[in-house]
PDB file of C-alpha atoms in Angstrom:
ATOM      1  CA  UNK A   1      12.977  11.157 -91.825  1.00 76.00           C
ATOM      2  CA  UNK A   2      10.982   8.498 -89.948  1.00 82.00           C
ATOM      3  CA  UNK A   3       7.359   9.102 -89.085  1.00 85.00           C
ATOM      4  CA  UNK A   4       5.523   9.175 -85.778  1.00 86.00           C
ATOM      5  CA  UNK A   5       5.266   5.843 -83.803  1.00 85.00           C
ATOM      6  CA  UNK A   6       1.920   4.142 -83.975  1.00 86.00           C
ATOM      7  CA  UNK A   7      -0.147   2.686 -81.095  1.00 89.00           C
ATOM      8  CA  UNK A   8       1.246  -0.247 -79.130  1.00 88.00           C
ATOM      9  CA  UNK A   9       0.230  -3.626 -80.484  1.00 87.00           C
ATOM     10  CA  UNK A  10      -1.536  -6.511 -78.704  1.00 89.00           C
ATOM     11  CA  UNK A  11       0.615  -8.777 -76.480  1.00 88.00           C
ATOM     12  CA  UNK A  12       2.048 -11.795 -78.176  1.00 88.00           C
ATOM     13  CA  UNK A  13       1.475 -15.422 -77.182  1.00 89.00           C
ATOM     14  CA  UNK A  14       3.549 -16.965 -74.351  1.00 87.00           C
ATOM     15  CA  UNK A  15       6.687 -18.731 -75.330  1.00 88.00           C
ATOM     16  CA  UNK A  16       7.941 -22.135 -74.193  1.00 90.00           C
ATOM     17  CA  UNK A  17       8.889 -22.678 -70.502  1.00 89.00           C
ATOM     18  CA  UNK A  18      12.585 -22.184 -69.958  1.00 89.00           C
ATOM     19  CA  UNK A  19      15.009 -24.576 -68.242  1.00 92.00           C
ATOM     20  CA  UNK A  20      14.926 -25.016 -64.433  1.00 91.00           C
ATOM     21  CA  UNK A  21      17.207 -22.639 -62.530  1.00 91.00           C
ATOM     22  CA  UNK A  22      19.885 -23.562 -60.015  1.00 92.00           C
ATOM     23  CA  UNK A  23      18.939 -24.344 -56.419  1.00 91.00           C
ATOM     24  CA  UNK A  24      19.291 -21.395 -54.049  1.00 90.00           C
ATOM     25  CA  UNK A  25      21.180 -21.279 -50.765  1.00 91.00           C
ATOM     26  CA  UNK A  26      19.564 -22.788 -47.658  1.00 89.00           C
ATOM     27  CA  UNK A  27      17.793 -20.302 -45.402  1.00 85.00           C
ATOM     28  CA  UNK A  28      18.345 -19.748 -41.704  1.00 83.00           C
ATOM     29  CA  UNK A  29      16.958 -22.375 -39.353  1.00 81.00           C
ATOM     30  CA  UNK A  30      13.500 -21.491 -38.121  1.00 76.00           C
ATOM     31  CA  UNK A  31      12.431 -21.634 -34.493  1.00 72.00           C
ATOM     32  CA  UNK A  32       9.936 -24.148 -33.225  1.00 68.00           C
ATOM     33  CA  UNK A  33       7.520 -23.842 -30.385  1.00 68.00           C
ATOM     34  CA  UNK A  34       8.100 -26.323 -27.588  1.00 67.00           C
ATOM     35  CA  UNK A  35       4.782 -27.585 -26.298  1.00 74.00           C
ATOM     36  CA  UNK A  36       4.864 -27.648 -22.498  1.00 78.00           C
ATOM     37  CA  UNK A  37       2.325 -29.965 -20.931  1.00 82.00           C
ATOM     38  CA  UNK A  38       2.067 -30.480 -17.214  1.00 87.00           C
ATOM     39  CA  UNK A  39       0.828 -33.854 -16.018  1.00 88.00           C
ATOM     40  CA  UNK A  40       1.197 -35.809 -12.831  1.00 91.00           C
ATOM     41  CA  UNK A  41      -0.128 -39.000 -11.295  1.00 93.00           C
ATOM     42  CA  UNK A  42       0.850 -39.724  -7.720  1.00 93.00           C
ATOM     43  CA  UNK A  43      -0.149 -42.325  -5.154  1.00 91.00           C
ATOM     44  CA  UNK A  44      -0.332 -42.603  -1.412  1.00 88.00           C
ATOM     45  CA  UNK A  45      -0.181 -46.095   0.041  1.00 84.00           C
ATOM     46  CA  UNK A  46      -0.194 -45.960   3.812  1.00 83.00           C
ATOM     47  CA  UNK A  47      -2.412 -46.923   6.714  1.00 80.00           C
ATOM     48  CA  UNK A  48      -1.705 -43.564   8.386  1.00 83.00           C
ATOM     49  CA  UNK A  49      -4.387 -40.932   8.098  1.00 81.00           C
ATOM     50  CA  UNK A  50      -3.184 -37.479   7.030  1.00 82.00           C
ATOM     51  CA  UNK A  51      -3.377 -34.759   9.660  1.00 84.00           C
ATOM     52  CA  UNK A  52      -6.600 -32.752   9.572  1.00 83.00           C
ATOM     53  CA  UNK A  53      -6.479 -29.430   7.659  1.00 83.00           C
ATOM     54  CA  UNK A  54      -3.031 -30.057   6.178  1.00 85.00           C
ATOM     55  CA  UNK A  55      -2.047 -30.936   2.602  1.00 87.00           C
ATOM     56  CA  UNK A  56      -2.227 -34.633   1.810  1.00 87.00           C
ATOM     57  CA  UNK A  57       1.232 -35.579   0.615  1.00 89.00           C
ATOM     58  CA  UNK A  58       1.487 -38.261  -2.063  1.00 88.00           C
ATOM     59  CA  UNK A  59       4.974 -39.745  -2.033  1.00 85.00           C
ATOM     60  CA  UNK A  60       4.772 -42.204  -4.916  1.00 88.00           C
ATOM     61  CA  UNK A  61       5.368 -40.689  -8.333  1.00 87.00           C
ATOM     62  CA  UNK A  62       3.792 -42.572 -11.205  1.00 93.00           C
ATOM     63  CA  UNK A  63       4.133 -39.688 -13.678  1.00 91.00           C
ATOM     64  CA  UNK A  64       5.388 -36.206 -12.877  1.00 91.00           C
ATOM     65  CA  UNK A  65       6.478 -34.412 -16.048  1.00 87.00           C
ATOM     66  CA  UNK A  66       8.466 -31.274 -15.278  1.00 88.00           C
ATOM     67  CA  UNK A  67       8.073 -31.992 -11.513  1.00 90.00           C
ATOM     68  CA  UNK A  68       5.169 -29.566 -11.108  1.00 92.00           C
ATOM     69  CA  UNK A  69       3.848 -31.676  -8.217  1.00 92.00           C
ATOM     70  CA  UNK A  70       6.138 -31.519  -5.180  1.00 93.00           C
ATOM     71  CA  UNK A  71       6.127 -34.857  -3.325  1.00 91.00           C
ATOM     72  CA  UNK A  72       7.653 -33.238  -0.240  1.00 91.00           C
ATOM     73  CA  UNK A  73       4.887 -30.629   0.228  1.00 91.00           C
ATOM     74  CA  UNK A  74       1.873 -32.114  -1.562  1.00 89.00           C
ATOM     75  CA  UNK A  75       1.522 -28.983  -3.674  1.00 92.00           C
ATOM     76  CA  UNK A  76       1.174 -28.474  -7.425  1.00 92.00           C
ATOM     77  CA  UNK A  77       2.745 -25.389  -9.004  1.00 93.00           C
ATOM     78  CA  UNK A  78       1.072 -24.116 -12.172  1.00 91.00           C
ATOM     79  CA  UNK A  79       3.701 -22.639 -14.501  1.00 88.00           C
ATOM     80  CA  UNK A  80       1.542 -22.291 -17.628  1.00 86.00           C
ATOM     81  CA  UNK A  81      -1.940 -20.762 -17.624  1.00 87.00           C
ATOM     82  CA  UNK A  82      -4.642 -23.073 -18.864  1.00 88.00           C
ATOM     83  CA  UNK A  83      -7.456 -25.443 -17.965  1.00 92.00           C
ATOM     84  CA  UNK A  84      -6.461 -28.240 -15.581  1.00 92.00           C
ATOM     85  CA  UNK A  85      -8.389 -31.347 -14.510  1.00 93.00           C
ATOM     86  CA  UNK A  86      -7.739 -32.703 -11.038  1.00 92.00           C
ATOM     87  CA  UNK A  87      -9.127 -36.069  -9.963  1.00 92.00           C
ATOM     88  CA  UNK A  88      -8.768 -38.260  -6.887  1.00 87.00           C
ATOM     89  CA  UNK A  89      -9.653 -41.845  -5.986  1.00 87.00           C
ATOM     90  CA  UNK A  90      -9.706 -43.117  -2.408  1.00 83.00           C
ATOM     91  CA  UNK A  91     -10.623 -46.140  -0.388  1.00 82.00           C
ATOM     92  CA  UNK A  92     -11.694 -45.370   3.143  1.00 79.00           C
ATOM     93  CA  UNK A  93     -12.782 -46.933   6.401  1.00 80.00           C
ATOM     94  CA  UNK A  94     -14.123 -43.732   7.989  1.00 78.00           C
ATOM     95  CA  UNK A  95     -15.689 -40.435   6.936  1.00 81.00           C
ATOM     96  CA  UNK A  96     -13.607 -38.438   4.475  1.00 82.00           C
ATOM     97  CA  UNK A  97     -13.533 -34.823   3.323  1.00 85.00           C
ATOM     98  CA  UNK A  98     -11.108 -33.654   0.634  1.00 86.00           C
ATOM     99  CA  UNK A  99     -10.595 -29.960  -0.121  1.00 89.00           C
ATOM    100  CA  UNK A 100      -8.713 -28.557  -3.091  1.00 89.00           C
ATOM    101  CA  UNK A 101      -7.097 -25.149  -2.662  1.00 90.00           C
ATOM    102  CA  UNK A 102      -5.762 -22.615  -5.147  1.00 90.00           C
ATOM    103  CA  UNK A 103      -3.248 -20.676  -3.088  1.00 89.00           C
ATOM    104  CA  UNK A 104      -5.221 -20.217   0.152  1.00 88.00           C
ATOM    105  CA  UNK A 105      -8.692 -20.253  -1.415  1.00 92.00           C
ATOM    106  CA  UNK A 106     -10.773 -23.449  -1.270  1.00 92.00           C
ATOM    107  CA  UNK A 107     -12.054 -24.094  -4.807  1.00 90.00           C
ATOM    108  CA  UNK A 108     -13.532 -27.589  -4.429  1.00 89.00           C
ATOM    109  CA  UNK A 109     -14.721 -29.795  -1.596  1.00 88.00           C
ATOM    110  CA  UNK A 110     -15.723 -33.468  -1.569  1.00 86.00           C
ATOM    111  CA  UNK A 111     -17.126 -35.277   1.468  1.00 85.00           C
ATOM    112  CA  UNK A 112     -18.064 -38.936   1.787  1.00 82.00           C
ATOM    113  CA  UNK A 113     -19.673 -40.379   4.891  1.00 81.00           C
ATOM    114  CA  UNK A 114     -18.992 -44.028   5.529  1.00 73.00           C
ATOM    115  CA  UNK A 115     -21.911 -46.243   4.575  1.00 76.00           C
ATOM    116  CA  UNK A 116     -19.973 -49.503   3.990  1.00 76.00           C
ATOM    117  CA  UNK A 117     -17.130 -51.145   5.961  1.00 77.00           C
ATOM    118  CA  UNK A 118     -14.740 -50.279   3.121  1.00 80.00           C
ATOM    119  CA  UNK A 119     -15.831 -47.600   0.726  1.00 78.00           C
ATOM    120  CA  UNK A 120     -14.384 -46.213  -2.501  1.00 83.00           C
ATOM    121  CA  UNK A 121     -14.785 -42.569  -3.432  1.00 83.00           C
ATOM    122  CA  UNK A 122     -13.755 -40.498  -6.457  1.00 87.00           C
ATOM    123  CA  UNK A 123     -14.084 -36.876  -7.450  1.00 88.00           C
ATOM    124  CA  UNK A 124     -12.760 -34.428  -9.981  1.00 90.00           C
ATOM    125  CA  UNK A 125     -12.782 -30.760 -10.829  1.00 91.00           C
ATOM    126  CA  UNK A 126     -11.857 -28.683 -13.885  1.00 93.00           C
ATOM    127  CA  UNK A 127     -10.075 -25.415 -13.032  1.00 92.00           C
ATOM    128  CA  UNK A 128      -8.844 -22.430 -15.015  1.00 92.00           C
ATOM    129  CA  UNK A 129      -5.394 -21.630 -13.587  1.00 90.00           C
TER     130      UNK A 129
END
C-alpha cells in the first residue's frame, strides 16, 4: 500500500518558447469619430452701404465648410458647441459701427469714427457658443 503524499515541490524552471500560433480571424470594423469643424470666410465688395440695424450680408464665399454661414441672410448657425473666433476687416469713408448678435442679444460692438479720408478698421471677438 502506498504512503501519504508529501508536500508540493518548488516550481520548475521555464521551458523553451513554443512555435508561433496561427493568425486569428479579423475583428469587426471599429467606428471612427468624424471631426466636424465649422469655418467660413466671406467678403462683401460693393459701394452700397448696408441698411442701418440690419444684418450685413456678405455674398462672396471664400471658404464656407458645411455652409454654416448663410449668404442670403448674413447669419451664422452654430451646430456644434464650442469656442468661436469672429473677426472683421473693413475700409470705410464714413463713421462705422458693427454689432455682433447671438440670437437677438448684442454680444460685441465696434465703432470707428472717421479720422482719415479712407480708413481701415478691424476687430475680433472670441465667443463660447
